[in-house]
XYZ file of C-alpha atoms in Angstrom:
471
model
C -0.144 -11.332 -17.725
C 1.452 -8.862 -14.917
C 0.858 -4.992 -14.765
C 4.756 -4.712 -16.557
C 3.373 -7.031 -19.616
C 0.078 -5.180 -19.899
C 1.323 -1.785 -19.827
C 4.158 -2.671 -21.950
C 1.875 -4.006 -24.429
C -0.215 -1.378 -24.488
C 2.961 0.929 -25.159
C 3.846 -1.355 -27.494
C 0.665 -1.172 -29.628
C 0.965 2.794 -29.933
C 4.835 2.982 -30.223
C 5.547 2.497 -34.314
C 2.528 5.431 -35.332
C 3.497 7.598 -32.200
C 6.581 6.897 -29.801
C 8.291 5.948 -33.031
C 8.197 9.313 -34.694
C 8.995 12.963 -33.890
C 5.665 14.264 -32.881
C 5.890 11.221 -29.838
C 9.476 11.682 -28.770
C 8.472 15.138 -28.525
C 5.508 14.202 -26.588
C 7.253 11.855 -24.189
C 10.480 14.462 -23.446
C 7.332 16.589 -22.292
C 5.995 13.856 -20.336
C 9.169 13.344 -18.326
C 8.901 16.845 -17.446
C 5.389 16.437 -16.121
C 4.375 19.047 -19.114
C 1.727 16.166 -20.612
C -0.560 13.966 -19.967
C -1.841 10.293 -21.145
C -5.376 11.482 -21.445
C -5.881 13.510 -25.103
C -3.403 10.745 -26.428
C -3.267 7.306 -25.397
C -6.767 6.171 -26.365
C -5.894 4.704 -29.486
C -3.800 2.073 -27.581
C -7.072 0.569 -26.565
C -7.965 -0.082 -30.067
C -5.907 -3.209 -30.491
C -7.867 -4.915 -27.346
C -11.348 -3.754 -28.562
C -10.194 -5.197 -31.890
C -9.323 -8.722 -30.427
C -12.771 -8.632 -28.290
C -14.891 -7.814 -31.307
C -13.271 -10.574 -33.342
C -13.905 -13.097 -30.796
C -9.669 -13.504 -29.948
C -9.638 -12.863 -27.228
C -11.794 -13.908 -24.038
C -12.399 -11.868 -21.119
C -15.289 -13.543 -18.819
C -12.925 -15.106 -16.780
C -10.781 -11.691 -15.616
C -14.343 -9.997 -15.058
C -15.442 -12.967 -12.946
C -12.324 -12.614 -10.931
C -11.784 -16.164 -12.244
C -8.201 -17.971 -12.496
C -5.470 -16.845 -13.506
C -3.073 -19.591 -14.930
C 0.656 -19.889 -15.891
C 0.876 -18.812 -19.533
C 4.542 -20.616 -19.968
C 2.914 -23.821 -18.089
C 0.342 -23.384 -21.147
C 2.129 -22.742 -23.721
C 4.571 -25.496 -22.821
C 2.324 -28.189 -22.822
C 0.590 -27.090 -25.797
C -2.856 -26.063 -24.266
C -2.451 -22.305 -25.409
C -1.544 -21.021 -28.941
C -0.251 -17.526 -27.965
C 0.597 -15.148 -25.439
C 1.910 -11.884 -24.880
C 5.799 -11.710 -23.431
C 9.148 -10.200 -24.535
C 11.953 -12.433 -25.377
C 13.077 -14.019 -22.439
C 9.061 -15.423 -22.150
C 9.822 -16.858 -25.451
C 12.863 -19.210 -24.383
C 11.320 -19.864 -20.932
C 8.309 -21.843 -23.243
C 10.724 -23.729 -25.348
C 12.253 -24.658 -22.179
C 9.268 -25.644 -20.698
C 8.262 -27.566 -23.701
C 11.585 -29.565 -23.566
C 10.349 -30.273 -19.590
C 7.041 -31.482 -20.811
C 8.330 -33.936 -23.844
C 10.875 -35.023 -21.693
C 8.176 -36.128 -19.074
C 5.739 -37.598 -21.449
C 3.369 -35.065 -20.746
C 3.536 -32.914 -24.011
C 4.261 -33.272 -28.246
C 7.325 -31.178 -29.327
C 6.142 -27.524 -30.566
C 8.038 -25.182 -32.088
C 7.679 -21.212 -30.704
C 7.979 -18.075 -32.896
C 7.901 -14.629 -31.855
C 4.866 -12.553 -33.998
C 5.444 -9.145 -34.462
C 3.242 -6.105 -32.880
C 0.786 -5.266 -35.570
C 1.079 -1.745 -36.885
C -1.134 0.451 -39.428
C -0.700 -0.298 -43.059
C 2.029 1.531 -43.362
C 4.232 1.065 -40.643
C 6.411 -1.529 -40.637
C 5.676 -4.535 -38.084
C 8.376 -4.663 -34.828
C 9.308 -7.134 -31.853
C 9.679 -5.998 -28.505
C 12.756 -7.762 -26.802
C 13.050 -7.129 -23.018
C 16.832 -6.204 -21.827
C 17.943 -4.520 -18.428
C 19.950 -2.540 -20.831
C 21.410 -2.240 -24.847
C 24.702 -1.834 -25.975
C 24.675 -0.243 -29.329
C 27.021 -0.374 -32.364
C 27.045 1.476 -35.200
C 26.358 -0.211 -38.424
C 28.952 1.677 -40.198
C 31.631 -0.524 -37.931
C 30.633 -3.220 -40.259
C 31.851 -1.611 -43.511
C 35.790 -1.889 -44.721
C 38.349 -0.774 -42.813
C 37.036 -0.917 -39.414
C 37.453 -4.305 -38.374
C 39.920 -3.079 -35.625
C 37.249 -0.508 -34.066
C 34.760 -3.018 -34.472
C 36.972 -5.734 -32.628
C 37.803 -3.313 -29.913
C 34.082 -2.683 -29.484
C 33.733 -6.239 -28.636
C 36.229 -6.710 -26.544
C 34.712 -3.590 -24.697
C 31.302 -5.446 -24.539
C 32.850 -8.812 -23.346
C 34.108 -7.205 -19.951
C 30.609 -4.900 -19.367
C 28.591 -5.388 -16.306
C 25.368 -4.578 -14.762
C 24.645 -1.622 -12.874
C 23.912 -4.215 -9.986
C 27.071 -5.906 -10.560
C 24.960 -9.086 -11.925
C 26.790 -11.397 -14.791
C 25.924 -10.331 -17.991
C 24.462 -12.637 -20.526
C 25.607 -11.538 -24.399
C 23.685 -12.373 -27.301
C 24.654 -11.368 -30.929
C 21.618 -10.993 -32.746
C 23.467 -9.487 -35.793
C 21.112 -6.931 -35.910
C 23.933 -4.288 -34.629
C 22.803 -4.639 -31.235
C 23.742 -6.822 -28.100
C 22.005 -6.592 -24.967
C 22.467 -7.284 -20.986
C 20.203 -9.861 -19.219
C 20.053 -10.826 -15.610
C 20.103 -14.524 -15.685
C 20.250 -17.537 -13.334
C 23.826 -19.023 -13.750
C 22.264 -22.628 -14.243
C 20.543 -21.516 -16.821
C 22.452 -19.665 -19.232
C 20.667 -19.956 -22.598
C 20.373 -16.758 -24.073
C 16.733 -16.355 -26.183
C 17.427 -17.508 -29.546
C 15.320 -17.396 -33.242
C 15.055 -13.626 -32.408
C 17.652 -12.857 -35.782
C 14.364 -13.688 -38.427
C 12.228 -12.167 -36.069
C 13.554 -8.737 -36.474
C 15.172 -8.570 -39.772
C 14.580 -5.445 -41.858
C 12.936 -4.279 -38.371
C 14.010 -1.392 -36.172
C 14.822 -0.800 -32.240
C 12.970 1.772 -30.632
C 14.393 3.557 -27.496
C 11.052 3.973 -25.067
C 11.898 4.966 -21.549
C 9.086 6.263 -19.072
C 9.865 7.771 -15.719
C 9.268 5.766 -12.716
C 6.616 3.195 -12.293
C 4.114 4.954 -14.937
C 4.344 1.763 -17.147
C 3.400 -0.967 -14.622
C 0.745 1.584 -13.377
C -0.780 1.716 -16.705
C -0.443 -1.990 -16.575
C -2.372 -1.978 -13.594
C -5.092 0.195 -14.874
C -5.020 -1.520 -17.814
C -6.188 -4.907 -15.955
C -9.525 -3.125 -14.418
C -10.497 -1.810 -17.926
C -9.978 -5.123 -19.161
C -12.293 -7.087 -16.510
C -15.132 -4.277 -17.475
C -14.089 -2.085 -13.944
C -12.981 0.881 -15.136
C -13.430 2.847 -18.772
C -10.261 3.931 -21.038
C -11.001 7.808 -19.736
C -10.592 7.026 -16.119
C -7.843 4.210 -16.837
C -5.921 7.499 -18.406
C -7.382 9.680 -15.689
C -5.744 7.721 -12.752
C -2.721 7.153 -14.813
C -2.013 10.566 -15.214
C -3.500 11.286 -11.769
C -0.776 8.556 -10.397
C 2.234 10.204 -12.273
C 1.843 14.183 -11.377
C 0.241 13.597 -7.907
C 2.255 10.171 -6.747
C -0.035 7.740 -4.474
C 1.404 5.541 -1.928
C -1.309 2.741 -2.352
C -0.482 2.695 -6.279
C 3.594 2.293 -5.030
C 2.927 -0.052 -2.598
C 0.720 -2.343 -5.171
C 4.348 -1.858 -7.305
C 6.677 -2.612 -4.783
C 8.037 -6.059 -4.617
C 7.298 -7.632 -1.080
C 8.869 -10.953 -1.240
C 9.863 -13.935 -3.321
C 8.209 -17.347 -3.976
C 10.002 -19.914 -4.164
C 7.399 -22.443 -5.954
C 3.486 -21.821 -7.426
C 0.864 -21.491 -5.731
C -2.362 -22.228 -7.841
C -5.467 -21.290 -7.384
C -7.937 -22.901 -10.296
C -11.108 -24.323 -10.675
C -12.432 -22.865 -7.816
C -10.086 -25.296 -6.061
C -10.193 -23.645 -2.550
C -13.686 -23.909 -2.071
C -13.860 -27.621 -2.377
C -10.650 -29.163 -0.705
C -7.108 -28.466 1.320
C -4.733 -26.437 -1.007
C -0.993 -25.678 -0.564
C -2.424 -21.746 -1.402
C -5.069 -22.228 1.357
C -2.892 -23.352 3.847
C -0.495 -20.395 3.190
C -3.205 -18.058 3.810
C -4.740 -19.688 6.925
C -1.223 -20.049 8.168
C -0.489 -16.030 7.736
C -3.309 -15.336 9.285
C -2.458 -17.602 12.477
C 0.991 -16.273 12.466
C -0.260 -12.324 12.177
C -3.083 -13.204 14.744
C -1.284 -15.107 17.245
C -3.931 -17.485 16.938
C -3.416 -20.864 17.316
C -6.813 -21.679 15.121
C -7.266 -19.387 11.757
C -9.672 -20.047 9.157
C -10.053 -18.414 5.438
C -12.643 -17.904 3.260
C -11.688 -19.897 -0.030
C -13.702 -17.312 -1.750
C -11.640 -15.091 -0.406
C -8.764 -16.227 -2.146
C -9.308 -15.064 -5.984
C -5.868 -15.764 -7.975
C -2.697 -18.213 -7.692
C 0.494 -16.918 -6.055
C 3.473 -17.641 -8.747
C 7.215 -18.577 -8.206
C 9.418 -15.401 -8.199
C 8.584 -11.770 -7.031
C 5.667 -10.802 -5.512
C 4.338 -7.346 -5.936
C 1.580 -5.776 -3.423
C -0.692 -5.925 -6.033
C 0.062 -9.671 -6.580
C -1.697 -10.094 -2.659
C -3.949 -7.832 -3.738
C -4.828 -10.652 -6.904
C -5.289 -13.626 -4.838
C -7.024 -11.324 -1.714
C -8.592 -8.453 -3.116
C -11.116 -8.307 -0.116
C -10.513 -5.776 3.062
C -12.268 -7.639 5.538
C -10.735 -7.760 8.952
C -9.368 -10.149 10.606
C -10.849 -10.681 14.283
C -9.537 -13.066 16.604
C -12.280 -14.675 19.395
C -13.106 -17.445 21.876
C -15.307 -20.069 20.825
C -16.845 -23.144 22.235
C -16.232 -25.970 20.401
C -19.719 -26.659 19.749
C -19.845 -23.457 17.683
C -16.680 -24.130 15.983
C -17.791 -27.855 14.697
C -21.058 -25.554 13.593
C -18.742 -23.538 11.581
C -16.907 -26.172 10.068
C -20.494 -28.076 9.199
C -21.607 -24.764 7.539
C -18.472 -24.532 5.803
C -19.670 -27.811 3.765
C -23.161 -26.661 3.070
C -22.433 -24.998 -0.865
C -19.687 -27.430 -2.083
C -22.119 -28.630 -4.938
C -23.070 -24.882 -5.512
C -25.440 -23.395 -8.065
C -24.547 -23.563 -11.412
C -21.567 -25.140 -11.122
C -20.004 -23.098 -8.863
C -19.293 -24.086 -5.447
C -19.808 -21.079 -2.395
C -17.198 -19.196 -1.113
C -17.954 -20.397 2.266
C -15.785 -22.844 1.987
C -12.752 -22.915 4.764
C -9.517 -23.064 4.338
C -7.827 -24.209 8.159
C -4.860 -24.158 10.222
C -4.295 -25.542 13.839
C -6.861 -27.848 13.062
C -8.066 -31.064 10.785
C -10.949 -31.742 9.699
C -12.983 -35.069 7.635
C -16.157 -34.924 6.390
C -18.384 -37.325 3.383
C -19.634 -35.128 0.429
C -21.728 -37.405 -0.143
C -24.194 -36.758 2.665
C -27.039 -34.247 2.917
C -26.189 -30.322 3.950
C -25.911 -30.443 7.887
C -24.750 -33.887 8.345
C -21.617 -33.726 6.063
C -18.881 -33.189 9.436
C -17.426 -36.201 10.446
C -14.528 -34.984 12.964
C -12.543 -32.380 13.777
C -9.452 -32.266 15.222
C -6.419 -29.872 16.804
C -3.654 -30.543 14.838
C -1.903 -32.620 17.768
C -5.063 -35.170 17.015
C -7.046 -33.926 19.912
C -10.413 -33.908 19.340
C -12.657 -30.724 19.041
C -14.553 -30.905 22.417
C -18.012 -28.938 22.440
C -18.145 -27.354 25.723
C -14.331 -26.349 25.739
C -13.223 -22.867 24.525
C -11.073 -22.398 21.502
C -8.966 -18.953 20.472
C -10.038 -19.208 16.756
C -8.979 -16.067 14.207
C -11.931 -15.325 11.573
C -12.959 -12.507 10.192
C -15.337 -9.332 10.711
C -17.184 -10.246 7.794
C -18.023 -13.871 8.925
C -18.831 -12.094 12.345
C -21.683 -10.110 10.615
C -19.946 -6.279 9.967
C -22.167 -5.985 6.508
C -25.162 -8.095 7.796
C -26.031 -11.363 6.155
C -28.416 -10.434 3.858
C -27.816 -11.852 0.340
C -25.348 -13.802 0.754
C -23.063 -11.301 3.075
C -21.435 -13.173 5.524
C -21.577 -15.912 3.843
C -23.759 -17.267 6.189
C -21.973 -17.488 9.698
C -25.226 -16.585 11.649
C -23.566 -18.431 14.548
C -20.880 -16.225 14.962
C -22.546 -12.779 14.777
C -21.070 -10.008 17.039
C -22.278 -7.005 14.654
C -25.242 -7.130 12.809
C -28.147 -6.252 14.820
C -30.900 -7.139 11.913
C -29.763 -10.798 13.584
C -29.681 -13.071 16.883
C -26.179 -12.600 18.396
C -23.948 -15.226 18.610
C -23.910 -17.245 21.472
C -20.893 -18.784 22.672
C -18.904 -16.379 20.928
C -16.979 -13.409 22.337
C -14.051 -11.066 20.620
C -10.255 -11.152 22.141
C -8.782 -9.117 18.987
C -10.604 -6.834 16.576
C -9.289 -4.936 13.165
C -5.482 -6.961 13.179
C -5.490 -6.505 9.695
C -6.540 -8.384 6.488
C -5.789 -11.422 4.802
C -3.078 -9.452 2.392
C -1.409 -7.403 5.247
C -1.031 -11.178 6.610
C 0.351 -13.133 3.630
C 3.002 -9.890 3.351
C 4.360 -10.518 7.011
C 4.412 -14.230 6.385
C 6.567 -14.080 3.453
C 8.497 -11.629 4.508
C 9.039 -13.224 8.006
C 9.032 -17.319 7.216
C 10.438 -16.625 3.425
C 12.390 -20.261 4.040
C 9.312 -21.920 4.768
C 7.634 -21.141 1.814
C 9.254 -24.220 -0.116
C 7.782 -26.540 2.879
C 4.031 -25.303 2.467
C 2.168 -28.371 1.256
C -1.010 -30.581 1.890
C -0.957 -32.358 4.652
C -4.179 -33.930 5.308
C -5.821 -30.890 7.582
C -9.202 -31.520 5.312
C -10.228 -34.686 3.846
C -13.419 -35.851 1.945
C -13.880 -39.290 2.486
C -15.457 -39.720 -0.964
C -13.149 -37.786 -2.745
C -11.683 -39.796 -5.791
């Protein structure tokens, strides 16, 4: 789920008992005036999650883990997920999907119903649908004698635009309500079953000022993986909103476009080559101006999805401020990087070490299937030169494989041989710094996209690792 779908959910859970009646409106036209606060009133949103965790609904081990995050219309298209949360337009992009899948042989035909947010006993249950804007009509057009202001209504509606100047997509719901949609123009469906959905329901008008929704959203996420209680969720919401904060804007502002996915699961980028590892390695080249990077694949935490990227998105799949440094190596201690690089990809429990490196400039084969410290078979420069020990290489890493937090416990993950700052441990020989704090891995990835946004479409594997025994 993004920020938008958390916080609107969580708006959505306390709109019908308070948005929905006088004493809310009145609290929200005071809220738009900076006169209240979240805090004192929001609290009860949280039930609905506590609810779901109690009853064993919903599971959140892998958010707190900083585990994977996965495609919920890729799910729910192929059948491997029963619900999930989304307005509308999420509800057609799953039948859509679905009719990809059955199509392909890859999935059974399911059929996909919008359920209703779940009020108290006596409030009435309601569907959110998600429009860049509603046209309303008056439900007394429909009675006798109006058929010509009723007709000229539509007409009206037919030749609307967007604000933007974007086609408009109309759909009657016969509910006394159309609404505007941005759409793609080869894909003009228009979400449908949405008539049985919300009969006998009502619409709610709910507007907040600014970004405060998507904030709460964000907020939302760190009291959900177990970061952050609901007081200071509603603390640094309301904190956010009166005081402004250019980090929070910056995690809301849209950065760049994908053009494709970029997933990150099963721990998959600390065990081989990934299309989301070589984006990050190749940022980090291109921000550098090294012709070597290398990336911590537990570093990377979260995939990269088609469509618009927010700050915080980089912030999902690189949530680490580590800085990049940029040094000379000899090649002997770069093929002992690249060995110790292989030494945790059975891992404990399971899981394989984060020490595992993502590459560009260079290739790379080794055999799994050999004991830690013999596992490197070659390495290469990505012309097919081979790695020569006594020659120096410009390699970008970071300051955290370089030693800034020391390597007890697992810090560093290990790169004694490259150690320029921790002086509980032998300095690095062979090893010497040409660049120091360029940046991190998300300040990277941002001037990547925003720099090489055609070349995201070519970003693929291409052979720069390869395990000999890999199935």
């Amino acid at each position: 789920m993004t920020n938008e779908n958390i916080g609107t959910f969580l708006a959505g859970c306390i709109t019908p008992e308070f948005l929905g009646n006088a004493k809310g409106v009145k609290w929200l036209a005071a809220y738009e005036k900076k006169e209240g606060k979240m805090t004192g009133t929001w609290e009860k949103a949280f039930s609905l999650f506590e609810q779901l965790q109690k009853k064993d609904l919903m599971n959140l081990e892998p958010l707190r883990k900083q585990g994977n995050l996965i495609n919920n219309t890729i799910y729910m298209g192929r059948g491997k997920m029963i619900a999930a949360y989304g307005s509308s337009a999420f509800l057609e992009e799953c039948r859509q999907m679905n009719e990809k899948e059955v199509k392909a042989g890859t999935s059974k035909k399911y059929e996909y119903v919008m359920l209703p947010f779940l009020g108290e006993k006596k409030t009435k249950n309601w569907t959110l649908t998600l429009p860049a804007g509603y046209v309303g009509l008056n439900s007394a057009l429909k009675k006798e004698g109006n058929e010509e202001k009723m007709d000229a209504c539509l007409k009206v509606m037919d030749i609307i635009s967007t604000q933007k100047g974007q086609e408009a997509l109309m759909k009657d719901l016969r509910l006394d309500n159309s609404y505007l949609k941005q759409f793609d123009r080869s894909d003009s469906k228009a979400p449908s079953g949405l008539e049985s959905t919300v009969k006998d329901g009502y619409v709610y008008y709910v507007k907040f000022p600014g970004k405060v929704v998507e904030y709460l959203g964000l907020q939302g996420t760190q009291y959900l993986s177990g970061q952050k209680s609901v007081k200071d969720v509603l603390a640094a919401v309301d904190d956010y909103y009166l005081n402004g904060s250019k980090e929070a804007d910056q995690d809301l502002t849209v950065v760049g476009t994908s053009p494709k996915d970029f997933i990150y699961q099963n721990y998959n980028t600390r065990l081989k080559e990934t299309i989301l590892g070589n984006l990050v390695a190749d940022s980090i080249a291109d921000y550098s101006d090294a012709p070597i990077a290398v990336a911590n694949g537990g570093g990377i935490r979260a995939s990269l999805y088609k469509g618009n990227i927010l700050g915080d998105d980089l912030k999902a799949v690189c949530p680490f401020d580590n800085q990049i440094l940029v040094v000379k190596m000899t090649g002997s201690v770069l093929r002992e990087m690249l060995e110790h690089s292989l030494s945790e990809i059975d891992g404990s429990r399971g899981i394989p070490g984060g020490r595992f490196l993502q590459v560009s400039g260079i290739t790379f084969t080794y055999d799994s299937a050999k004991p830690v410290g013999h596992r490197l078979l070659d390495a290469k420069l990505k012309d097919g030169t081979n790695i020569e020990n006594k020659k120096d290489y410009t390699v970008a890493i970071t300051d955290y494989m370089a030693g800034s937090k020391g390597y007890l416990e697992g810090n560093g993950d290990g790169y004694t041989m490259l150690n320029l700052f921790s002086e509980k441990d032998p300095k690095a020989k062979g090893v010497t710094p040409v660049k120091q704090n360029v940046g991190t891995y998300r300040d990277a990835m941002q001037n990547f996209i925003q720099k090489h946004a055609d070349a995201l479409e070519a970003v693929k594997a291409e052979g720069r690792i390869t395990d000999i025994n890999d199935d």
